[in-house]
CSV table of N, CA and C in Angstrom, one decimal:
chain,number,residue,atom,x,y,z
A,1,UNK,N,15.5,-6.6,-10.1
A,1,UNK,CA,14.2,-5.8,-9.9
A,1,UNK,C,13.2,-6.7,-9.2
A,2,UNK,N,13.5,-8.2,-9.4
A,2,UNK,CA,12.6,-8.9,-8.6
A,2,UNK,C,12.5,-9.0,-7.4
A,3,UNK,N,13.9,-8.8,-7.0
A,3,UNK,CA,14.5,-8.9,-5.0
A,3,UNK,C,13.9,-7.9,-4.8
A,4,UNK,N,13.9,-6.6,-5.4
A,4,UNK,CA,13.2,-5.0,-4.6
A,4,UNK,C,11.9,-4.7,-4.8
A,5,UNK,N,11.2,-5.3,-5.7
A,5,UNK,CA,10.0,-5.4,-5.4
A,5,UNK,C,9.2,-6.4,-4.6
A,6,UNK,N,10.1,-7.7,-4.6
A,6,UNK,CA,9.4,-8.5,-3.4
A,6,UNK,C,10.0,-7.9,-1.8
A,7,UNK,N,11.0,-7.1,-1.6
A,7,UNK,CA,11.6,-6.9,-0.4
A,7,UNK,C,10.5,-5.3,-0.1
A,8,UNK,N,9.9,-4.7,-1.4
A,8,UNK,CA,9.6,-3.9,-1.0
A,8,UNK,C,7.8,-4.2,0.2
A,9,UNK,N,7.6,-5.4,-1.0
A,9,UNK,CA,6.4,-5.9,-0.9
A,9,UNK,C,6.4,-6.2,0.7
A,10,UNK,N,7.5,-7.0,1.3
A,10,UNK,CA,7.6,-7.4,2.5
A,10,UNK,C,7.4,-6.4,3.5
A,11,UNK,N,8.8,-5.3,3.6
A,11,UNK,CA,8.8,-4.3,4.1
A,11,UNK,C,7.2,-3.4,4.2
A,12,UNK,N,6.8,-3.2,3.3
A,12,UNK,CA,5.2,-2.4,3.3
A,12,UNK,C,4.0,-3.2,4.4
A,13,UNK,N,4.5,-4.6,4.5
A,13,UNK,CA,3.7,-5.4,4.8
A,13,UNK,C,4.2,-5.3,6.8
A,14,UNK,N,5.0,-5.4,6.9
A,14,UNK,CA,5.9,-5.4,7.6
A,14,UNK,C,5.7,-4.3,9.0
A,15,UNK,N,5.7,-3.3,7.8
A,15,UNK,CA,6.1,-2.0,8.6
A,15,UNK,C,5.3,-1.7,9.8
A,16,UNK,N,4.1,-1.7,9.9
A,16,UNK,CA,3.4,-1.8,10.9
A,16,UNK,C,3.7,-2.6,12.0
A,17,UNK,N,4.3,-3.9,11.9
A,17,UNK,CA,4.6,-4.8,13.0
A,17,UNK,C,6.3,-3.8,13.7
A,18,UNK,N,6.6,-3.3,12.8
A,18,UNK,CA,8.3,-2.6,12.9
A,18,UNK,C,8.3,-1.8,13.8
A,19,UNK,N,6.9,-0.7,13.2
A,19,UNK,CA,6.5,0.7,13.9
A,19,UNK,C,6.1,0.2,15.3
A,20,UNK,N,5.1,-0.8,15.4
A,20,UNK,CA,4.8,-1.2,17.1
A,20,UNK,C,5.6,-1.5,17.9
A,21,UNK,N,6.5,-2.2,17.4
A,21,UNK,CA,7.8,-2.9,18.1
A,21,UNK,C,8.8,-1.8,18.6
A,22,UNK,N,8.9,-1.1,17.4
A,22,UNK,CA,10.1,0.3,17.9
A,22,UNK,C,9.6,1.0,19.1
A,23,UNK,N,8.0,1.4,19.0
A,23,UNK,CA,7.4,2.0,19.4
A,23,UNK,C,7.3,1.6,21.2
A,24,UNK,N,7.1,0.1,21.2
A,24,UNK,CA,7.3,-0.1,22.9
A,24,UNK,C,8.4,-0.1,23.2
A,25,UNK,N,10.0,-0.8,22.4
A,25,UNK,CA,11.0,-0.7,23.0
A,25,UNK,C,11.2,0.8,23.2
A,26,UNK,N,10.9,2.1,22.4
A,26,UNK,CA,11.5,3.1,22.3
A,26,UNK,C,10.8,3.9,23.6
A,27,UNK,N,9.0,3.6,23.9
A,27,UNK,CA,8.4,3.7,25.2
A,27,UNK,C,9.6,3.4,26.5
A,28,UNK,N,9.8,2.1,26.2
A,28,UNK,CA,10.4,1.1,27.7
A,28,UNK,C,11.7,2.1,28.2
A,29,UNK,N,12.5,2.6,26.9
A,29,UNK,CA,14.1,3.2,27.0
A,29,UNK,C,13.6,4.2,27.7
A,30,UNK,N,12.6,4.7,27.2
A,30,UNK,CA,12.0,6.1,28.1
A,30,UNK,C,11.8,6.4,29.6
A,31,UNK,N,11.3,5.3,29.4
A,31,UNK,CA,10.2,5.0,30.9
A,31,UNK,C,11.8,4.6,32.3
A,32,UNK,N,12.6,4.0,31.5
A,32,UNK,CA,13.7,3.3,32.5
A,32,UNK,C,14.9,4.5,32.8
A,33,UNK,N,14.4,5.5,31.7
A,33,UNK,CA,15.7,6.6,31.8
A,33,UNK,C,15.6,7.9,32.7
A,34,UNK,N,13.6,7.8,32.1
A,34,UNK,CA,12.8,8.9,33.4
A,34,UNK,C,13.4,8.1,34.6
A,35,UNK,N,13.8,7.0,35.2
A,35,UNK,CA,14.0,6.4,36.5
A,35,UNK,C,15.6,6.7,36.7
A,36,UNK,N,16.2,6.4,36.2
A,36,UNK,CA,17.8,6.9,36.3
A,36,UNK,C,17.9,8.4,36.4
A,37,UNK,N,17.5,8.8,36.0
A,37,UNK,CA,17.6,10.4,35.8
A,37,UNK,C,17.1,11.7,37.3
């Protein structure tokens, strides 16, 4: 119980850095596919 509440603790903490990060790589895949396409 201790691992998932400190992994949850992290993850919560986390998640915002996760969300931004996904968010430009998932922008970039976009941006490079509008060009191939």
């Amino acid at each position: 119980m201790a691992f998932t509440s400190g992994f949850l603790k992290i993850s919560k903490r986390s998640s915002e850095y996760f969300q931004t990060t996904f968010y430009c790589i998932f922008s970039q895949i976009l941006f490079t596919m509008s060009f191939h396409i």
